[in-house]
mmCIF file of C-alpha atoms in Angstrom:
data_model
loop_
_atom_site.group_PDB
_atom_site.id
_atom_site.type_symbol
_atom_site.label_atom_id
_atom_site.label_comp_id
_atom_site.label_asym_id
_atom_site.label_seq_id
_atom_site.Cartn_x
_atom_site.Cartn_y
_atom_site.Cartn_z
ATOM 1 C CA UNK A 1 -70.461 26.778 -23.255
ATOM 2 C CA UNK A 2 -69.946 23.557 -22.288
ATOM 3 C CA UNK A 3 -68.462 22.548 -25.753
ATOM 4 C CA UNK A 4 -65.537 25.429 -24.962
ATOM 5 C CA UNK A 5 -65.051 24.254 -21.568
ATOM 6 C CA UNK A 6 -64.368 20.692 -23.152
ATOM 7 C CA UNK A 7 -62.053 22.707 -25.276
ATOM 8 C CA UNK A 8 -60.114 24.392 -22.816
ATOM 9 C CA UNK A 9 -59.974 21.067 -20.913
ATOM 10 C CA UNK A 10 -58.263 19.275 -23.717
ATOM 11 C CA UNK A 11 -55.895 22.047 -24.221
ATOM 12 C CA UNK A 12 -55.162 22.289 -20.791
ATOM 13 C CA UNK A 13 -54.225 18.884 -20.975
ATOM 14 C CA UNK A 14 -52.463 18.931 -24.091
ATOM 15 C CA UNK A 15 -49.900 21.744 -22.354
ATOM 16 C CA UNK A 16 -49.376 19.338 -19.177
ATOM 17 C CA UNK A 17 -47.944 16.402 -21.594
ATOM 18 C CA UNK A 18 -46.246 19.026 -23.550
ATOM 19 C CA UNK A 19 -44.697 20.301 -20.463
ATOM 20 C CA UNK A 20 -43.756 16.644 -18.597
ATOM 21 C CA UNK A 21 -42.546 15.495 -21.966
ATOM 22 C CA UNK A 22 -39.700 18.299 -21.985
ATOM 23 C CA UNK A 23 -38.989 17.966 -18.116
ATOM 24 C CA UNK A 24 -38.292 14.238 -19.172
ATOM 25 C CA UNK A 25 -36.393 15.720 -22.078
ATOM 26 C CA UNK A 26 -34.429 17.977 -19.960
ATOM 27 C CA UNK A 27 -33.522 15.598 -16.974
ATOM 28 C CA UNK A 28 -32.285 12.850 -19.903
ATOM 29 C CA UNK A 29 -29.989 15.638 -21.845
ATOM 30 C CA UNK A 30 -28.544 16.719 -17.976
ATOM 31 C CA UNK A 31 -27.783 13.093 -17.135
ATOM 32 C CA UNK A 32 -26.305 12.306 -20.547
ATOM 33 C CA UNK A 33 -24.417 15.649 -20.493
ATOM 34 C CA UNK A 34 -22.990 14.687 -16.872
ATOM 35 C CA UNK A 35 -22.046 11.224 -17.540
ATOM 36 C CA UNK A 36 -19.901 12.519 -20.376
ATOM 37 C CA UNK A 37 -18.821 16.074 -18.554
ATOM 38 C CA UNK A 38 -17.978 14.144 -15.062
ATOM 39 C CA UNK A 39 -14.880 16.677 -14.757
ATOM 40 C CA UNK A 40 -16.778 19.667 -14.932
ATOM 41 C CA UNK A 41 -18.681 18.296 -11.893
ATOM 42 C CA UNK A 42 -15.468 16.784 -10.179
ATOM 43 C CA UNK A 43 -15.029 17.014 -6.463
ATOM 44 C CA UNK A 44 -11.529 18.086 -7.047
ATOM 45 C CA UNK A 45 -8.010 19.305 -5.484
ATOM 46 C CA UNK A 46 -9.213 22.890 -5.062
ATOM 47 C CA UNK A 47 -12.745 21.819 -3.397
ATOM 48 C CA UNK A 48 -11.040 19.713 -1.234
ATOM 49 C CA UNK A 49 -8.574 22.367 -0.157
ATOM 50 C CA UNK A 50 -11.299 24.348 0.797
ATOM 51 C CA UNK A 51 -12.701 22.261 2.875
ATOM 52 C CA UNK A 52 -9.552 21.394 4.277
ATOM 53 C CA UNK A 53 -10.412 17.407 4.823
ATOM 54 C CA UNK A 54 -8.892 14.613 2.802
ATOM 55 C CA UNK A 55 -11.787 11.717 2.183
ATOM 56 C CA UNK A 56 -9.831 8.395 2.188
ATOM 57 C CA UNK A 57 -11.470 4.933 2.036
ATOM 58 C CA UNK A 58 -9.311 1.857 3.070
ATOM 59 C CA UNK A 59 -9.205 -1.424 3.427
ATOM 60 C CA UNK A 60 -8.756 -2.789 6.940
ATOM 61 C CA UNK A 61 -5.768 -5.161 6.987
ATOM 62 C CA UNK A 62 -2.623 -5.504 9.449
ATOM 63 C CA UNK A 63 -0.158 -3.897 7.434
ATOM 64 C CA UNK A 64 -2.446 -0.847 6.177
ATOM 65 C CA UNK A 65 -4.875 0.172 8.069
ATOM 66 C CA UNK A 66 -5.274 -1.221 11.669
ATOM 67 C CA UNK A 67 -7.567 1.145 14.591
ATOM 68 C CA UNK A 68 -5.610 0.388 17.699
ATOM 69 C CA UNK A 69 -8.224 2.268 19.951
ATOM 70 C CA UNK A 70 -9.733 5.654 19.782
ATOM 71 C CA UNK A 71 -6.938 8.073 19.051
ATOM 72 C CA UNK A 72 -4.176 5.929 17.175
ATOM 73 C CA UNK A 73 -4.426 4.293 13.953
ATOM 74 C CA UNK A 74 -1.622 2.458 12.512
ATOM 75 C CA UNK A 75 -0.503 1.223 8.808
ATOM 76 C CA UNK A 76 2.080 1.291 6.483
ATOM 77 C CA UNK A 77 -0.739 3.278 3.796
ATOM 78 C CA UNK A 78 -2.250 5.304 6.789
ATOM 79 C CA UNK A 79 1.034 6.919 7.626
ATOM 80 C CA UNK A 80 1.458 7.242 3.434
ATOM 81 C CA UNK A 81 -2.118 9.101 3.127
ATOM 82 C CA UNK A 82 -0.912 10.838 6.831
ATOM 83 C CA UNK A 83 1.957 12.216 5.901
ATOM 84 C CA UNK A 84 0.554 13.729 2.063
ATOM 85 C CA UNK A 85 -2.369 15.418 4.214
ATOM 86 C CA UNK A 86 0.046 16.855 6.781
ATOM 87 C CA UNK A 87 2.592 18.443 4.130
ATOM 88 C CA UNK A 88 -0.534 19.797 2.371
ATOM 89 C CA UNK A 89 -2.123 21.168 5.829
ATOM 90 C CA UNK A 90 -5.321 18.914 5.509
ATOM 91 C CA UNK A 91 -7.029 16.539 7.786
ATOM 92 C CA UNK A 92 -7.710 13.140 6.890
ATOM 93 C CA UNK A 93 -11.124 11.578 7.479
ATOM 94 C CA UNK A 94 -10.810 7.751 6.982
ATOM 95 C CA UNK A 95 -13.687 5.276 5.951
ATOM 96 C CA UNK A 96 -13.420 1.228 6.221
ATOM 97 C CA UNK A 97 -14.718 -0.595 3.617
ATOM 98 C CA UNK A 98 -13.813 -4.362 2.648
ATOM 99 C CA UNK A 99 -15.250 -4.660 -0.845
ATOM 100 C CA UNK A 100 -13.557 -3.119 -2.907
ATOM 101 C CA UNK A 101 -16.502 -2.403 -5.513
ATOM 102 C CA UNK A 102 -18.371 -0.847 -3.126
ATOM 103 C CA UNK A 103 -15.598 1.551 -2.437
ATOM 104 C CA UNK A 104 -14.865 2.219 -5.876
ATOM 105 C CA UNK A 105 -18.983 3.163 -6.064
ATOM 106 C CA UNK A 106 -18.416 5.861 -3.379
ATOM 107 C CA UNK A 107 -14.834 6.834 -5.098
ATOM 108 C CA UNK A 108 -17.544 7.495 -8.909
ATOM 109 C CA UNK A 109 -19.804 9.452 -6.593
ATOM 110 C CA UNK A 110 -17.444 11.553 -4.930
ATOM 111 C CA UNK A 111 -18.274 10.630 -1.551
ATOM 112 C CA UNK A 112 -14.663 10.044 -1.117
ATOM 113 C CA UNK A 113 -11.594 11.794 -2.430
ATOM 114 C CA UNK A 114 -8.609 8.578 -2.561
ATOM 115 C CA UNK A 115 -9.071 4.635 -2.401
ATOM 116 C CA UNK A 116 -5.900 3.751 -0.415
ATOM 117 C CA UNK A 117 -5.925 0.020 -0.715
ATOM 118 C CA UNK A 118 -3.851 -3.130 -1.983
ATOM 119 C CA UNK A 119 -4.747 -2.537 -5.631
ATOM 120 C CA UNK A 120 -2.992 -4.283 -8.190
ATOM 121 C CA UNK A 121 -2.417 -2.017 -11.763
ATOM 122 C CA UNK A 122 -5.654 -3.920 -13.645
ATOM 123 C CA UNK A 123 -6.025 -2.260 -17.080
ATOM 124 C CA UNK A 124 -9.807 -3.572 -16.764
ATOM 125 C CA UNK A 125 -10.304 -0.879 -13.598
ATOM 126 C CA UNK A 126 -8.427 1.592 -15.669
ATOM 127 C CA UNK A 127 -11.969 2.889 -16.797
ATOM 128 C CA UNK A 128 -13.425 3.199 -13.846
ATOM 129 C CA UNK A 129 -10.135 4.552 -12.034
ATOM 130 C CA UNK A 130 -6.963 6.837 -12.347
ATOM 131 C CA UNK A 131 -4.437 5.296 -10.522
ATOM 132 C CA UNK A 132 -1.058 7.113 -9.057
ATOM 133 C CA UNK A 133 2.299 6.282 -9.687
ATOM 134 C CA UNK A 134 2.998 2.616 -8.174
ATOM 135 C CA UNK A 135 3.446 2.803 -4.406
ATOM 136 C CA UNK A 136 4.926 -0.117 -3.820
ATOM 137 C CA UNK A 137 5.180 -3.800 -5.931
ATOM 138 C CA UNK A 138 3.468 -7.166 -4.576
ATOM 139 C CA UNK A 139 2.114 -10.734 -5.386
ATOM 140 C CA UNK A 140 -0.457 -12.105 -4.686
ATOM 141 C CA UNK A 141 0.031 -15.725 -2.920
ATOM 142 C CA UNK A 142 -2.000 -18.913 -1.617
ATOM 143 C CA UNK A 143 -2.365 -19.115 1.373
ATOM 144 C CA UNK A 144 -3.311 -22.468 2.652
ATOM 145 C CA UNK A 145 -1.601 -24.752 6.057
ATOM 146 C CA UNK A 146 1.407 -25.683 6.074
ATOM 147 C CA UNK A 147 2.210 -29.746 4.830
ATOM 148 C CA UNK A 148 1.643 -32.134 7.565
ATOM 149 C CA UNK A 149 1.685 -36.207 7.765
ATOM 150 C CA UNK A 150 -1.921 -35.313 9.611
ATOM 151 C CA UNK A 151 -3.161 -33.444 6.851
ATOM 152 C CA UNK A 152 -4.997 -35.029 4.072
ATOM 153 C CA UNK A 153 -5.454 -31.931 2.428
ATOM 154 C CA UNK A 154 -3.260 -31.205 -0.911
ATOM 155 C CA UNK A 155 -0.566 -29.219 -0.567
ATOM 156 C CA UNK A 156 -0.426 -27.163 -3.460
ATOM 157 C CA UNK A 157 3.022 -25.619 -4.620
ATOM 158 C CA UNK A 158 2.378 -25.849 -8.538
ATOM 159 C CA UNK A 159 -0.598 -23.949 -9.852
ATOM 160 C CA UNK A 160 -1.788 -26.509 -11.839
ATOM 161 C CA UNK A 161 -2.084 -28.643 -9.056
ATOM 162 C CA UNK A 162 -5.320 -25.763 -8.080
ATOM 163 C CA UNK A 163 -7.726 -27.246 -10.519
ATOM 164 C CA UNK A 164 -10.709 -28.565 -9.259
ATOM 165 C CA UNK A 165 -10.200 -27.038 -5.822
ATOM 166 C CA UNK A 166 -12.186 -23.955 -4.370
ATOM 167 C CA UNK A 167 -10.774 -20.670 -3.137
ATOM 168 C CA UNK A 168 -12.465 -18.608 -0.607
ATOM 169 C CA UNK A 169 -12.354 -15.100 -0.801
ATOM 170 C CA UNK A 170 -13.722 -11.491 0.342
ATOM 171 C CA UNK A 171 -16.753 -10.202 -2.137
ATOM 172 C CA UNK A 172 -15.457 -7.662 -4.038
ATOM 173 C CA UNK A 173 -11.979 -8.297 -4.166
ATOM 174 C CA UNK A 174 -9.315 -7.882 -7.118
ATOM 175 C CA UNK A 175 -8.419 -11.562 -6.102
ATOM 176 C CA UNK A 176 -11.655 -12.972 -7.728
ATOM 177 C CA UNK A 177 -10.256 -11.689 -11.423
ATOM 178 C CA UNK A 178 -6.890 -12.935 -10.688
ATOM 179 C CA UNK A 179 -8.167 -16.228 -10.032
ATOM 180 C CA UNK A 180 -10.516 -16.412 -13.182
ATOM 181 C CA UNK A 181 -7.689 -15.640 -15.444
ATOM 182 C CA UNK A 182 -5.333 -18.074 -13.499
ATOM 183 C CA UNK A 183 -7.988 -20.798 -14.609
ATOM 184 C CA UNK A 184 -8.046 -20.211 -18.397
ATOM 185 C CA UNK A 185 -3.845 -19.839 -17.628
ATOM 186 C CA UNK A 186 -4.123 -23.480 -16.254
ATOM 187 C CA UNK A 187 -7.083 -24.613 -18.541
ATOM 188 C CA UNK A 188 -9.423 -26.300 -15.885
ATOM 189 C CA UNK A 189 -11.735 -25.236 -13.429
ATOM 190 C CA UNK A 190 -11.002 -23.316 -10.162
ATOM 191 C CA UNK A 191 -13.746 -22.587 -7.654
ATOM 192 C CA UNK A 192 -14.830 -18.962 -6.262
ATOM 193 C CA UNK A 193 -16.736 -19.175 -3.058
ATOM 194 C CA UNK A 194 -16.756 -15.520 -1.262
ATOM 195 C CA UNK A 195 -17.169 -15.012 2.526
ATOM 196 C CA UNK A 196 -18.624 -11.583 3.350
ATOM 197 C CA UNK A 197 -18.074 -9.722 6.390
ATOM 198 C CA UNK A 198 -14.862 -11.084 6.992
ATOM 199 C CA UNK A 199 -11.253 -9.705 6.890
ATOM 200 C CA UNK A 200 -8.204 -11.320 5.664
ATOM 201 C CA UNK A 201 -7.360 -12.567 9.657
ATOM 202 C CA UNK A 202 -10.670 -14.021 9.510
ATOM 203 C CA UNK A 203 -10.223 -16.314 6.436
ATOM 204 C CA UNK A 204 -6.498 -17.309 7.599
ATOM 205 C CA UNK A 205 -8.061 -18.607 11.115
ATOM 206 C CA UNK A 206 -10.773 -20.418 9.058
ATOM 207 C CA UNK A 207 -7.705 -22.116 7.534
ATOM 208 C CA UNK A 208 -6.084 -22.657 11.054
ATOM 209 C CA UNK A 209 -9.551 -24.234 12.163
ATOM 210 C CA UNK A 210 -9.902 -26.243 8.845
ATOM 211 C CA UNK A 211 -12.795 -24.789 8.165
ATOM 212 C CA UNK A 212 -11.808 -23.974 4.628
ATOM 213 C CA UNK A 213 -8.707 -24.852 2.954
ATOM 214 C CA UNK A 214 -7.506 -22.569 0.408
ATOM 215 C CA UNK A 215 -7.481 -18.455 -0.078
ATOM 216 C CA UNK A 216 -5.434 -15.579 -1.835
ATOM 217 C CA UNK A 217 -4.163 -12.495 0.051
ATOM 218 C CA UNK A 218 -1.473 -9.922 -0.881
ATOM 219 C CA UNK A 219 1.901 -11.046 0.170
ATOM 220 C CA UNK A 220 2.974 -8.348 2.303
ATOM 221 C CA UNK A 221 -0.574 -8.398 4.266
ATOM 222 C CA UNK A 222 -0.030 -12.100 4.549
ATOM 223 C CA UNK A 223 3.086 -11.761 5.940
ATOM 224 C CA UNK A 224 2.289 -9.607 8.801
ATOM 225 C CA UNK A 225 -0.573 -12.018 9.350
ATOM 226 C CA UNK A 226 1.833 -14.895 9.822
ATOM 227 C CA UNK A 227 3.015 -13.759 12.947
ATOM 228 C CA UNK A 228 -0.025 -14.624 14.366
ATOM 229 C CA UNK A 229 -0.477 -17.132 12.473
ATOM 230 C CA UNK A 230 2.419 -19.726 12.473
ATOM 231 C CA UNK A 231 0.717 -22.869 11.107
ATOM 232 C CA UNK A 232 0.029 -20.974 7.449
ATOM 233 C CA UNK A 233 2.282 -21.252 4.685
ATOM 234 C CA UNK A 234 2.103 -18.713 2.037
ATOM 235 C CA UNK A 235 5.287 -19.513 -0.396
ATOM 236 C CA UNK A 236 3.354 -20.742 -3.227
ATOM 237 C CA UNK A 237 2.465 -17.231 -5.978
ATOM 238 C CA UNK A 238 -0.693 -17.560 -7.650
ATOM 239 C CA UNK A 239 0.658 -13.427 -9.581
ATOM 240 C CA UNK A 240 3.584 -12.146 -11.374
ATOM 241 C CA UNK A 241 5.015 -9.445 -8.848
ATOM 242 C CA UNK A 242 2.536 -6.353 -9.750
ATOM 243 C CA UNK A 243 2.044 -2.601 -8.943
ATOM 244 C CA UNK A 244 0.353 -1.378 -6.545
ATOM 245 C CA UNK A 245 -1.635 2.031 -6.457
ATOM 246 C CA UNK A 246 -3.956 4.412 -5.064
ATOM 247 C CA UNK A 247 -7.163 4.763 -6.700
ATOM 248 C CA UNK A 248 -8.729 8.137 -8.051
ATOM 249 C CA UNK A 249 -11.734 9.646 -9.410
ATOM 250 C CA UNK A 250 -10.697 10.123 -13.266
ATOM 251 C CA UNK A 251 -12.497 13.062 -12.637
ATOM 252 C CA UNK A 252 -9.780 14.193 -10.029
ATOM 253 C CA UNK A 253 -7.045 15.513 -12.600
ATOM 254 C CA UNK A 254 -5.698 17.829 -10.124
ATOM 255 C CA UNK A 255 -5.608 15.879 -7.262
ATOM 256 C CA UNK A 256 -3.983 12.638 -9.527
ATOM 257 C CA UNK A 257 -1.213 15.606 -10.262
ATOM 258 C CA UNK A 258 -0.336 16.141 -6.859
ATOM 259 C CA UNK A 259 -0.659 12.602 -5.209
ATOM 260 C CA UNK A 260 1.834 11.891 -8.321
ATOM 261 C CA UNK A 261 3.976 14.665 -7.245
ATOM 262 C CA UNK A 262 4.299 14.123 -3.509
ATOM 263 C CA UNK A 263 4.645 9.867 -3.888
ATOM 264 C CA UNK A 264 7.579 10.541 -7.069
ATOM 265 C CA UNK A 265 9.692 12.793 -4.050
ATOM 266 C CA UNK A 266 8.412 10.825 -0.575
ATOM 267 C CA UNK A 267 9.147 7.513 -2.041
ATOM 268 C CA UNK A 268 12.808 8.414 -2.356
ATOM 269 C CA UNK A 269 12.808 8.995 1.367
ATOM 270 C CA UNK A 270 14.124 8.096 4.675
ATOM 271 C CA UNK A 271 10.990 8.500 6.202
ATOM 272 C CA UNK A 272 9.259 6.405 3.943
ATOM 273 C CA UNK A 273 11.879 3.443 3.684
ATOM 274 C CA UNK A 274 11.432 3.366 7.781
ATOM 275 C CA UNK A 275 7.671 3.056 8.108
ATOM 276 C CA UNK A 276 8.176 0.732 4.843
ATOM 277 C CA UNK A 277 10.159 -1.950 7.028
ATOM 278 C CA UNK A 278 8.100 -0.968 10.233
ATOM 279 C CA UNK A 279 4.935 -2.699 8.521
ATOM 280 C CA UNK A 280 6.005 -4.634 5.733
ATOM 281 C CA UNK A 281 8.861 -6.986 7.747
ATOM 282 C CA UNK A 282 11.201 -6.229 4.582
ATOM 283 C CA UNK A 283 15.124 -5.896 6.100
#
């Protein structure tokens, strides 16, 4: 008796290991099947229809996306996103986020439907997002105080004048990449220090104070900024002039489709080319 009760025991045991061994199975064969099968699993167009609410994460900055108190937000990509949701009879439900890798996390988990930031065209994000058709074009400059007989800081107007010096910037930025590659362009060494939670005001008044010399922001953003900001010069280009684009989930076929549809026919407008000079200072 007690033999077959050791028996049973072992067998019993035997069918547990069996059993955890093709749960393990099973979970690794769903996971591999979804990484490669994202699209059948897409938070898409139609879904977000349904729901009737447009996710949008953006980038807090002066020119696109600025909360001026508890009912009115203002930005040049805000009134973009605003006006798409509005022609499509959807709300929009904005989410701030300064790094961009942390938005593009929540973009590859569908918490979010569009990344509407200041993203250049990089073909090493093309993997990780679909990006619309070019909302607008950009550079991205230095931005460092203007020269001054006070000032025994180097005024930099050639790039190659940027070796050995150190650019802050925001973590997770596209600006980090740009300046890596401008440092094998240049062949010498350019320093990355990153700030976190900061915004691109923040850096320029570090500037102001001289509590940092040198940092890279888009050239329309900087622009608006240097209204407040008198003392900062930002004439020197540290980027060919690039696209710009909204960022979606590669997933998001449908949605790509109609973002793509609405910018090719809203870009040729009126409406467009006057919110375009309201926030950008372009004439």
């Amino acid at each position: 008796m007690e033999e077959l009760l050791k028996k049973m025991a072992k067998r019993k045991h035997i069918v547990i290991s069996i059993c955890c061994l093709l749960l393990v199975f099973v979970i690794a064969v769903f996971l591999a099947f979804y990484k490669n099968n994202k699209i059948l699993f897409a938070h898409d167009y139609p879904q977000i229809v349904k729901n009737g609410t447009l996710k949008v994460i953006v980038e807090p900055n002066k020119m696109s996306y600025r909360v001026i108190d508890m009912d009115s937000i203002v930005g040049l990509q805000v009134k973009m996103i605003e006006r798409f949701a509005e022609d499509h009879n959807l709300k929009v439900e904005f989410v701030e986020e300064n790094d961009l890798s942390k938005a593009m996390e929540m973009l590859d988990a569908n918490e979010i439907d569009v990344l509407v930031w200041h993203i250049p065209v990089y073909d090493e994000l093309k993997n990780k997002i679909s990006y619309t058709i070019p909302v607008f074009t950009s550079r991205q400059m230095l931005i460092q105080r203007k020269k001054s007989e006070t000032d025994t800081t180097k005024f930099i107007r050639n790039q190659l004048d940027l070796a050995g010096k150190t650019i802050y910037i925001l973590p997770g930025t596209v600006y980090k990449q740009r300046i890596e590659h401008l440092s094998k362009e240049i062949g010498d060494t350019i320093h990355i220090k990153e700030i976190p939670n900061a915004d691109p005001s923040d850096l320029f008044k570090m500037i102001v104070e001289k509590n940092i010399d040198y940092t890279v922001c888009d050239e329309f953003v900087a622009r608006v900024l240097l209204k407040d900001f008198p003392t900062i010069d930002m004439g020197t280009a540290v980027s060919f002039t690039q696209n710009y684009s909204w960022g979606i989930n590669p997933a998001s076929t449908i949605l790509k489709d109609s973002l793509d549809s609405w910018l090719a026919i809203y870009l040729e407008s009126k409406d467009y080319n006057r919110i375009y000079r309201q926030y950008t200072g372009v004439p």
